[in-house]
CSV table of C-alpha atoms and ligand atoms in Angstrom, one decimal:
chain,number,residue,atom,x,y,z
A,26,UNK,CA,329.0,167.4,2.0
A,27,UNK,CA,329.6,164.1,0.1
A,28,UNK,CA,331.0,164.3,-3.2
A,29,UNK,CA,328.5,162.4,-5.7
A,30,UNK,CA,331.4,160.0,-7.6
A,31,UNK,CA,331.3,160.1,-11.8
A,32,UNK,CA,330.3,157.3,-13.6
A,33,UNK,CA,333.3,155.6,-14.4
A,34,UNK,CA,333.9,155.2,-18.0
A,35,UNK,CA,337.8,154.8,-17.9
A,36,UNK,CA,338.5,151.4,-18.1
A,37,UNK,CA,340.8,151.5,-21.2
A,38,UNK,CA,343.0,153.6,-18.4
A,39,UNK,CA,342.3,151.6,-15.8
A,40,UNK,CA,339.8,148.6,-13.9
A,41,UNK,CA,338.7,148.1,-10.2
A,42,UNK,CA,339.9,145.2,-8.8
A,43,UNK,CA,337.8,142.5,-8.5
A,44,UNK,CA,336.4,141.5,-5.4
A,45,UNK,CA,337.0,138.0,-6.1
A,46,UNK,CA,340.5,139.3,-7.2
A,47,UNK,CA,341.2,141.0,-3.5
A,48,UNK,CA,339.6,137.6,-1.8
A,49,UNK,CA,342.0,135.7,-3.9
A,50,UNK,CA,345.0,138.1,-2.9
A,51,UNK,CA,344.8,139.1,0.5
A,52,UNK,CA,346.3,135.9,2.0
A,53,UNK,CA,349.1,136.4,0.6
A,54,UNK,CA,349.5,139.9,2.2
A,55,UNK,CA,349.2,138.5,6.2
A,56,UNK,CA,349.5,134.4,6.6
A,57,UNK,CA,351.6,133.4,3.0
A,58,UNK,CA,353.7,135.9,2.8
A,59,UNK,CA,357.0,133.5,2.2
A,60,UNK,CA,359.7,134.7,-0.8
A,61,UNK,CA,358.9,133.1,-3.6
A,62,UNK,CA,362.2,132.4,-4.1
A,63,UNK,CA,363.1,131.2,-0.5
A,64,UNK,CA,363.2,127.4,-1.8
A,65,UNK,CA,364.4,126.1,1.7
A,66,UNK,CA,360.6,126.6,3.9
A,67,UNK,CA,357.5,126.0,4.0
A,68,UNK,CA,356.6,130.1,3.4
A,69,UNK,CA,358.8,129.9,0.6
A,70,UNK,CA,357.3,127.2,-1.5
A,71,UNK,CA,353.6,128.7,-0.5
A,72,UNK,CA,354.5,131.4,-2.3
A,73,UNK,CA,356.0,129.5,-5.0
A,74,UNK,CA,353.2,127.6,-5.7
A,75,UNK,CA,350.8,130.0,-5.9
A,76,UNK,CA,352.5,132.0,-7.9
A,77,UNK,CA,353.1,128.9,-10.6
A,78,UNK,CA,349.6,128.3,-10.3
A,79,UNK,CA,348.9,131.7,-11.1
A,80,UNK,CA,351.6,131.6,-14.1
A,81,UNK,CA,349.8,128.7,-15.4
A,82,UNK,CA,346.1,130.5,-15.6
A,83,UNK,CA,347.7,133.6,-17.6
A,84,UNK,CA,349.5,131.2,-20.0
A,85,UNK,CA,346.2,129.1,-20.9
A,86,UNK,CA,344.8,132.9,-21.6
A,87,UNK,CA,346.7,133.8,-24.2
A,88,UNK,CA,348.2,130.1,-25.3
A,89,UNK,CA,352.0,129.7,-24.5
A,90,UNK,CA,353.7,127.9,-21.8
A,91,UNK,CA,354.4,128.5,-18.0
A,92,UNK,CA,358.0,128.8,-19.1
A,93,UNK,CA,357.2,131.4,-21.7
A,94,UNK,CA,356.1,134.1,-19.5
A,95,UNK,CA,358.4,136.3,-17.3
A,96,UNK,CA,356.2,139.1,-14.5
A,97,UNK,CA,357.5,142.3,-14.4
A,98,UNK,CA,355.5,145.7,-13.0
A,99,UNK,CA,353.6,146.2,-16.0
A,100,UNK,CA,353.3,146.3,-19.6
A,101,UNK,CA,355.5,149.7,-19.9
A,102,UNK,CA,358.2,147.5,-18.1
A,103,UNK,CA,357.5,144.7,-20.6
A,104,UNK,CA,358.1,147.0,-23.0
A,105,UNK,CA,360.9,148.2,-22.2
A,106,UNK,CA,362.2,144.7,-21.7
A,107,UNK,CA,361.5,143.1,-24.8
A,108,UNK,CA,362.4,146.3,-27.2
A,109,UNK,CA,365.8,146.7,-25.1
A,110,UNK,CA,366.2,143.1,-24.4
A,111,UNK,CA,366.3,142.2,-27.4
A,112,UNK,CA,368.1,145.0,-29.3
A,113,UNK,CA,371.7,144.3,-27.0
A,114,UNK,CA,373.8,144.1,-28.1
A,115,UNK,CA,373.9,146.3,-31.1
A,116,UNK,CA,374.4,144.4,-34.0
A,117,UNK,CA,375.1,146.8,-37.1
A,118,UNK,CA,373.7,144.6,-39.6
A,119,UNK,CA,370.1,143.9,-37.8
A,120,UNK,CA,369.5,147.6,-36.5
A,121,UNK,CA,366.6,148.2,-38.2
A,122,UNK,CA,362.9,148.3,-36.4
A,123,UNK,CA,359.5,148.8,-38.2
A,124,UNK,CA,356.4,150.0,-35.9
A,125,UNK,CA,353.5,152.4,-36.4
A,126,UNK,CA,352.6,155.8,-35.7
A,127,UNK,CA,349.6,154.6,-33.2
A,128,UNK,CA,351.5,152.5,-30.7
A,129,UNK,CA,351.5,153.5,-27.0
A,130,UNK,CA,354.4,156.1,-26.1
A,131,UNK,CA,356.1,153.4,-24.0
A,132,UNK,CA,356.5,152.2,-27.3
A,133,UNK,CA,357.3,155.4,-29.0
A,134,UNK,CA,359.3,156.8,-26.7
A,135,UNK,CA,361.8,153.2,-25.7
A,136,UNK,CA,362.3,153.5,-29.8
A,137,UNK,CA,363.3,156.8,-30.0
A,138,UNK,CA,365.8,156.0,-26.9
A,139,UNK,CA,366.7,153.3,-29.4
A,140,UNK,CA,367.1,155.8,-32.5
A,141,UNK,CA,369.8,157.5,-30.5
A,142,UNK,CA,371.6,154.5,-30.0
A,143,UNK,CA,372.1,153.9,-33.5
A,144,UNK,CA,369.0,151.9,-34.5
A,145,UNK,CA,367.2,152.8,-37.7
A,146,UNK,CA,363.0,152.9,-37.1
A,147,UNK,CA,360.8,153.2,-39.4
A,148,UNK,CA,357.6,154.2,-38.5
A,149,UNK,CA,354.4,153.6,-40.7
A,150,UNK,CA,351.5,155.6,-41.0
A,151,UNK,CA,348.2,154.6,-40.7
A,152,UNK,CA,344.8,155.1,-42.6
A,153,UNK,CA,342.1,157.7,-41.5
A,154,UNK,CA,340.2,154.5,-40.2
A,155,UNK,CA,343.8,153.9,-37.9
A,156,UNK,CA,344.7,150.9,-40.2
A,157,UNK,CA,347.9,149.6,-41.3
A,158,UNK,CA,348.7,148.5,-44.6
A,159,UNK,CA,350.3,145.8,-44.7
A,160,UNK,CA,351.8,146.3,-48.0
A,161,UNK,CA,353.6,148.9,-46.7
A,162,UNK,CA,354.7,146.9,-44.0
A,163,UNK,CA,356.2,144.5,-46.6
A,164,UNK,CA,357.9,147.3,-48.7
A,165,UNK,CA,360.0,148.5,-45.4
A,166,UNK,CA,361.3,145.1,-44.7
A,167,UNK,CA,365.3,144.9,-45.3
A,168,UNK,CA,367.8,142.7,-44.6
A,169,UNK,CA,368.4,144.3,-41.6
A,170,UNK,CA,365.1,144.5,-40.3
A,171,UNK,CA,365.2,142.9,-36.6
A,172,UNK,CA,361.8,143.6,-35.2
A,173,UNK,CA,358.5,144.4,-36.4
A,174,UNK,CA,356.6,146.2,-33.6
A,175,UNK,CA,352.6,146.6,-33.4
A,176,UNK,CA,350.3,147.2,-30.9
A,177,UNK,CA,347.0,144.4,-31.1
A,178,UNK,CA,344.5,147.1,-30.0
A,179,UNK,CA,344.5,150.4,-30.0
A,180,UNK,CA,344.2,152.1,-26.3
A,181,UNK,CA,342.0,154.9,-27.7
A,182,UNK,CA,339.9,154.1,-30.5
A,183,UNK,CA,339.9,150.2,-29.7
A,184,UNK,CA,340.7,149.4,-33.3
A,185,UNK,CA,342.2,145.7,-33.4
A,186,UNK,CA,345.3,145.5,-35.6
A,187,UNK,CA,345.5,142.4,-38.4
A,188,UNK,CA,348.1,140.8,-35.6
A,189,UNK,CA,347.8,136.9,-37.4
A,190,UNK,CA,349.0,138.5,-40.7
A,191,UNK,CA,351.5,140.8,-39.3
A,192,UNK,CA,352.9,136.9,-37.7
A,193,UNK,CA,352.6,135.7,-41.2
A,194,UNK,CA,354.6,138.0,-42.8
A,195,UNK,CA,357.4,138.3,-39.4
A,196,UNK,CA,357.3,134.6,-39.8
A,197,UNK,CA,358.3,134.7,-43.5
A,198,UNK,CA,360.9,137.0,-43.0
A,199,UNK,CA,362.6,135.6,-40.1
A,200,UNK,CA,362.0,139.0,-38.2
A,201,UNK,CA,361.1,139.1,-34.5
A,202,UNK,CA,357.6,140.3,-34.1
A,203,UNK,CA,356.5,142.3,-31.1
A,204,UNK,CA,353.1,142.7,-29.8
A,205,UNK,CA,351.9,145.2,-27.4
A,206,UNK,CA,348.9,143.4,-26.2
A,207,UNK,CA,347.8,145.7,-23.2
A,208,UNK,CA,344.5,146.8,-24.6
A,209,UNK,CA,343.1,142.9,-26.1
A,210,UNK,CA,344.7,140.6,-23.3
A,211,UNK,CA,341.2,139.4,-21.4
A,212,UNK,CA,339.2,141.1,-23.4
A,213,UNK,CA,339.3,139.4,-27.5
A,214,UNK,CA,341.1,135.5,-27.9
A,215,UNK,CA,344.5,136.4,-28.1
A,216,UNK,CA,346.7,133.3,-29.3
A,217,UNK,CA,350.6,133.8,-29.0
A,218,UNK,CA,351.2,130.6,-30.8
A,219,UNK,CA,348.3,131.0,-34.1
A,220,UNK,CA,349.0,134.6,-34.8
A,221,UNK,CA,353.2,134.2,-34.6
A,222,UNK,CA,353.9,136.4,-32.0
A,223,UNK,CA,357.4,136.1,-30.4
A,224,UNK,CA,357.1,138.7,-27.5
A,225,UNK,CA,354.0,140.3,-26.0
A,226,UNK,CA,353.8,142.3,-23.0
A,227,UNK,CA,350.3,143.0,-21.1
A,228,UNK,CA,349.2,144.5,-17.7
A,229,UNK,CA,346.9,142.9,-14.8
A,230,UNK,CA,345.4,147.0,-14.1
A,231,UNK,CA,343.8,146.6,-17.7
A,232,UNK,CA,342.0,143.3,-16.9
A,233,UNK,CA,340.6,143.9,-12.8
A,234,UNK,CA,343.3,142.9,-11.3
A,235,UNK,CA,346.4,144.7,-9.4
A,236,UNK,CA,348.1,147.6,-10.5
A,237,UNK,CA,352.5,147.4,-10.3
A,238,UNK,CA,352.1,143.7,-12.1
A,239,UNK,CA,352.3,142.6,-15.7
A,240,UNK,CA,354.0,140.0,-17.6
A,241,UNK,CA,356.3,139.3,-20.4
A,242,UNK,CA,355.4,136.6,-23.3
A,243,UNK,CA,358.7,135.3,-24.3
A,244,UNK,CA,358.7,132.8,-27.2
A,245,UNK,CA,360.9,129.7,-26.4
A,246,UNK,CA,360.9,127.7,-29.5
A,247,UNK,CA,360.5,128.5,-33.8
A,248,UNK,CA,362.9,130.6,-33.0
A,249,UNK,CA,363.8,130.9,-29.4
A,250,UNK,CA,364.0,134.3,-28.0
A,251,UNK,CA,366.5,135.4,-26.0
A,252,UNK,CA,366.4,138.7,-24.2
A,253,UNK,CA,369.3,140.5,-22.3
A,254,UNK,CA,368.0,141.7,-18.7
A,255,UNK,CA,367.7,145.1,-18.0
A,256,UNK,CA,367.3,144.6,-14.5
A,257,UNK,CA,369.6,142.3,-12.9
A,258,UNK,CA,370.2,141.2,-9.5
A,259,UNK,CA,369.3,137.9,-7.9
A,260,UNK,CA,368.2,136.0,-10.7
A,261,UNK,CA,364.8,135.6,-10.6
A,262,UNK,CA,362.1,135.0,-13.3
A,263,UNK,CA,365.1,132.2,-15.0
A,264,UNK,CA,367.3,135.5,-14.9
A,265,UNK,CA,365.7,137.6,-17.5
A,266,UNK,CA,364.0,140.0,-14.3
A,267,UNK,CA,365.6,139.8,-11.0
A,268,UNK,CA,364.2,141.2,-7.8
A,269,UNK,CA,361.8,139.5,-4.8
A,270,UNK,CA,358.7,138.4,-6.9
A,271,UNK,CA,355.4,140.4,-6.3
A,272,UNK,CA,353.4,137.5,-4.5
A,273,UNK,CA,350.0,139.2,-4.0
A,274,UNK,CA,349.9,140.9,-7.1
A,275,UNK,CA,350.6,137.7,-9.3
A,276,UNK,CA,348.2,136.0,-7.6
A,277,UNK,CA,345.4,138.9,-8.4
A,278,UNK,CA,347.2,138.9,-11.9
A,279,UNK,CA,346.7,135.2,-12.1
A,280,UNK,CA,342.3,135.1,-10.4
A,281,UNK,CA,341.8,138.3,-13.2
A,282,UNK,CA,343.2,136.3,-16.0
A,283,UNK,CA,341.0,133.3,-14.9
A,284,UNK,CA,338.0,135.7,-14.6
A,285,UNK,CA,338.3,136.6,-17.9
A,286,UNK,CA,338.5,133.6,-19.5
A,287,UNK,CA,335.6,132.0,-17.7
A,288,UNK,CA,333.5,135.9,-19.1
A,289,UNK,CA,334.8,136.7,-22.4
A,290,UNK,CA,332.2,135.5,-24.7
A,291,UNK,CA,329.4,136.6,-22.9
A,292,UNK,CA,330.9,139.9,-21.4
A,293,UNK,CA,332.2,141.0,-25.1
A,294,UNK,CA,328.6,140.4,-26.6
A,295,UNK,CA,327.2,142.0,-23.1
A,296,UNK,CA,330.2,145.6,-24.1
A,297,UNK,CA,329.4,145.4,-27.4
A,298,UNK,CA,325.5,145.5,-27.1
A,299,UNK,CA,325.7,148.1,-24.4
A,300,UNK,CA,328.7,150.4,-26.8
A,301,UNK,CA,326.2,150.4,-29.7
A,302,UNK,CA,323.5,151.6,-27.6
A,303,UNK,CA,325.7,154.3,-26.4
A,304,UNK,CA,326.5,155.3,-29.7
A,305,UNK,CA,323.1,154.9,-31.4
A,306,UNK,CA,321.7,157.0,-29.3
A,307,UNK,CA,324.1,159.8,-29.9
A,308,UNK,CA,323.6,159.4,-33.3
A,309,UNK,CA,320.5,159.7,-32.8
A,310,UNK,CA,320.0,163.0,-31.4
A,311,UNK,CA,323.3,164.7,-32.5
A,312,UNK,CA,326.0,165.2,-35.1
A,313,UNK,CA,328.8,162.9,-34.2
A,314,UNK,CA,331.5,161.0,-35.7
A,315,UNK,CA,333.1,157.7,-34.4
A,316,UNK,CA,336.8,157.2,-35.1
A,317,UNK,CA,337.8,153.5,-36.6
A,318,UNK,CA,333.8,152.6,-36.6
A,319,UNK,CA,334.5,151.5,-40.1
A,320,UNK,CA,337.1,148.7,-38.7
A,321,UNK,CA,337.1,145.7,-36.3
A,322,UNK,CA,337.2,147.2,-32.7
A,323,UNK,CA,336.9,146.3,-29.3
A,324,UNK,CA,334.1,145.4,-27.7
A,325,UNK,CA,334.6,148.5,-25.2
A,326,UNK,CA,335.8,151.2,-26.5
A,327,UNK,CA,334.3,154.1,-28.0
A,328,UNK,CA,336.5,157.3,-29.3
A,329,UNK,CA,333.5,160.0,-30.4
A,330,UNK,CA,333.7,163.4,-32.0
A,331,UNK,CA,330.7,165.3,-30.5
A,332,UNK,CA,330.6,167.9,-33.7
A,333,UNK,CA,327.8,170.2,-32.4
A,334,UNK,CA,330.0,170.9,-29.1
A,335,UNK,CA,330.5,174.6,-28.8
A,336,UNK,CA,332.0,174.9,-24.9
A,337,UNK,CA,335.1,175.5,-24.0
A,338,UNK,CA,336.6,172.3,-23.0
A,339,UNK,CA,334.8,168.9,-23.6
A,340,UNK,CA,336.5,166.7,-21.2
A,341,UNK,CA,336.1,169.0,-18.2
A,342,UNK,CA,332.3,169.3,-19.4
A,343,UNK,CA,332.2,165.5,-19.2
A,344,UNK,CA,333.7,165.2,-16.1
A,345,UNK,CA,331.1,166.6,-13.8
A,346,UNK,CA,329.1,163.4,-14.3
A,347,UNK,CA,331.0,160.6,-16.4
A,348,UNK,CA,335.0,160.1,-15.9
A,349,UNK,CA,335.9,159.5,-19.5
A,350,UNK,CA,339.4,160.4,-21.0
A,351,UNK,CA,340.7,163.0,-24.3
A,352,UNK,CA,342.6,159.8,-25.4
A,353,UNK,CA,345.0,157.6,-23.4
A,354,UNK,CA,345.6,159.0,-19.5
A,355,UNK,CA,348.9,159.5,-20.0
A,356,UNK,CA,348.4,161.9,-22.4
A,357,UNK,CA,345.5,163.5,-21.0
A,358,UNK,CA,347.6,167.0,-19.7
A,359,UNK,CA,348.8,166.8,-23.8
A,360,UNK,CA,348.0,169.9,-25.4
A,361,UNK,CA,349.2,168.7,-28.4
A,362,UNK,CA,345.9,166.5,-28.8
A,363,UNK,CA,346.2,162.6,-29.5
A,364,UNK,CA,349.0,161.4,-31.8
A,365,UNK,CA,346.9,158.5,-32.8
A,366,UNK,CA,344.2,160.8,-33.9
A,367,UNK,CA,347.0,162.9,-35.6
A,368,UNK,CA,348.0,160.3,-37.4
A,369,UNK,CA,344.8,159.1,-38.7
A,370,UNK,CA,344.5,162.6,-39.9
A,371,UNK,CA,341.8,164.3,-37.5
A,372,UNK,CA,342.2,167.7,-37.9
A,373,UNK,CA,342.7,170.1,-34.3
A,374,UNK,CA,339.6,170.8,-34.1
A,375,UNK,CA,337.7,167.9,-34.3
A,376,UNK,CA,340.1,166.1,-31.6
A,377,UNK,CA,338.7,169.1,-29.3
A,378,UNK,CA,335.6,167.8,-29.5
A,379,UNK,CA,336.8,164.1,-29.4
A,380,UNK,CA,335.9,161.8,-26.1
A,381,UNK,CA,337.2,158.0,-25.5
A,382,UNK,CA,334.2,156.6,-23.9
A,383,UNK,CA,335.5,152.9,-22.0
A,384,UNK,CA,333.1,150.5,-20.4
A,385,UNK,CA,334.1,147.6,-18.2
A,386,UNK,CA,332.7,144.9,-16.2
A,387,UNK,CA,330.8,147.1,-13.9
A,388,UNK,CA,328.7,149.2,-16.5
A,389,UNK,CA,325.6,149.1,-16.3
A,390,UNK,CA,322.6,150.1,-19.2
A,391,UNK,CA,321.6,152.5,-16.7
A,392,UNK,CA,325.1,153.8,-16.6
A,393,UNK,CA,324.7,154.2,-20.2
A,394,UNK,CA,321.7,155.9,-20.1
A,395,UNK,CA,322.6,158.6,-17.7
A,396,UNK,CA,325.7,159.0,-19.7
A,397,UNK,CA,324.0,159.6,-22.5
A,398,UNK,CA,321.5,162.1,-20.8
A,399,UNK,CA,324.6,164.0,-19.6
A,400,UNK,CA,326.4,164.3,-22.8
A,401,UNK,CA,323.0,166.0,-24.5
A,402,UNK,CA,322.8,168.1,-22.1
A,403,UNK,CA,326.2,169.6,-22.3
A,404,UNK,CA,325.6,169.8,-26.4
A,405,UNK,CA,322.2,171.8,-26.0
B,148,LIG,C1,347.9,150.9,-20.3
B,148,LIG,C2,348.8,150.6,-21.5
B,148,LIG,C3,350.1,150.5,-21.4
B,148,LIG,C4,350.9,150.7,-20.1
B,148,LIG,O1,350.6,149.7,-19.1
B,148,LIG,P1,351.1,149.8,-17.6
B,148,LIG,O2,350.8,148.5,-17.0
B,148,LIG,O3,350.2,150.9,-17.0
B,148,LIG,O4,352.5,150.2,-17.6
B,148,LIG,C5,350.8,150.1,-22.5
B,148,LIG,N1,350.2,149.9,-23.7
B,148,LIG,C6,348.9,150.0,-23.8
B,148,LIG,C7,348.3,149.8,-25.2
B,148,LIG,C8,348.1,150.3,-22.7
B,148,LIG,O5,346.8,150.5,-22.9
């Protein structure tokens, strides 16, 4: 017997490739399959191009330079790289980070690798709408404050963070700012160069293209950022990430990233019509509460707290018909709960009940509907 798929409603964890994506790739799997880096051939500067020209299409998304941006495997890799890179060597008198209790735990858990290497973090809270405040974020700045670290949208309530005046205030301060960008890349304007960000890492998986491909934003000028490698070899990506460059997958990277740009206005209004609809109509016929509704969100995420549940595990309940998620999927075996719902100060039980709803590209109304169908179901 054929099993009858969910309706995917995941997309904050993960996207389908596009077909155009695949179309655009797939050449570079069997006939261009030259090393990018093999500057002698004909193969060789194929791939080279190709993978400039797909370089050049993620730069114009989120405004920087070709030179500015470095591919790695994906954002947790960019992360990695920008919060080691640029914390070696140790400098005693600038070992002091600032970042929030919401990031993403490849944030959270490359600072507490950090913390044991002698580096001083200070992590903020956030408000029960999973705010910062940014007078907060002004009080914790010392002299030896190196880096200010926060995420531009949250992976599982979809709240957007005040990113231009976090750059303002980095700015100001001469402090490096950081931007995890994973979650608004292709989906909201994101502008490197307005909002003062110095390095911001994002993933093609988020935005329909590849998985094992994301990039790096490195700043080159007011100031210049330099970052020590953390994997070194043959000197690619101008030394700062060395190994054979992933051809098909920054060429996918580089068709999604041009997707989205050409889609964003109309497929943000099109998310955000088909989100309120979703959540109307739970309102509608149930008690429920929406986590960060009283904040700017994205356009595609929805984090709900089905009150009138009374089963035995909500997600599994879900599951049958919609794939949604507890929180982010990495933390989805966690039976701790959510520590971004922790820290807006959700109590246990409440986060039992809680569901991140993500649409995408391919959701439909009648997607919608059926979801919604399903979820009174499993509350009657
Ligand atoms: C998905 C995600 C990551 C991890 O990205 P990968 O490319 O899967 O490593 C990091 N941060 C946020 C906010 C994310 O949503």
């Amino acid at each position: 017997m054929a099993i009858t798929l969910p309706i995917y409603l995941d997309y904050a964890s993960t996207t389908p490739v596009d077909e155009e994506v695949l179309s655009a790739m797939l050449p570079y799997f069997t006939h261009h399959y030259g090393n990018a880096a093999s500057r002698i051939h004909a193969f060789g500067w194929m791939a080279e191009e190709a993978v400039e020209i797909a370089r050049e299409a993620i730069a114009s998304l989120i405004h920087c330079t070709k030179e500015e941006l470095i591919f790695t495997s994906g954002a947790t890799e960019s992360i990695n790289l920008a919060l080691r890179g640029i914390t070696e060597p140790f400098s005693s008198n600038k070992n002091h980070i600032i970042s929030f209790a919401t990031e993403h735990k490849a944030v959270l858990d490359t600072l507490y690798e950090l913390e044991k290497k002698g580096y001083d973090i200070t992590l903020l809270p956030v408000d029960s709408n999973g705010q910062i405040d940014l007078t907060m974020l002004h009080d914790a700045i010392r002299d030896e404050t190196l880096l200010i670290s926060c995420m531009y949208a949250n992976n599982e309530t979809g709240i957007i963070h005040p990113i231009q005046q976090i750059g303002a205030i980095a700015k100001e301060k001469n402090i490096y700012f950081f931007c995890d960008a994973t979650q608004a890349v292709g989906k909201i304007p994101v502008d490197v160069a307005s909002e003062h960000i110095d390095i911001m890492a994002f993933s093609s998986h988020k935005i329909y293209g590849p998985k094992g491909i994301g990039a790096l934003y490195i700043r080159r000028k007011n100031p210049r950022v330099t970052l020590t490698p953390q994997i070194t070899g043959g000197g690619q990506e101008r030394n700062i990430r060395s190994g054979t460059m992933n051809v098909p997958g920054i060429v996918g990277f580089g068709k999604a990233a041009s997707l989205c740009m050409e889609q964003m206005d109309e497929e943000s209004k099109r998310l955000t019509a088909l989100r309120d609809l979703l959540e109307n109509a739970c309102k509608d016929s149930m008690k429920i509460c929406i986590h960060g509704s009283n904040t700017t969100r994205l356009p595609n995420i929805s984090n709900i707290c089905l009150k009138e549940y009374r089963g035995s595990g909500l997600i599994p309940d879900l599951c049958n018909k919609i794939a949604v998620s507890s929180g982010s999927a990495c933390n989805s075996g966690n039976l701790n709960g959510s520590h971004v719902l922790k820290a807006m100060g959700i109590d246990k039980d409440d986060m039992k009940k809680t569901v991140r709803i993500s649409l995408g590209r391919m959701t439909t109304e009648d997607d919608l509907n059926r979801a919604i169908e399903h979820i009174r179901s499993i509350i009657n």
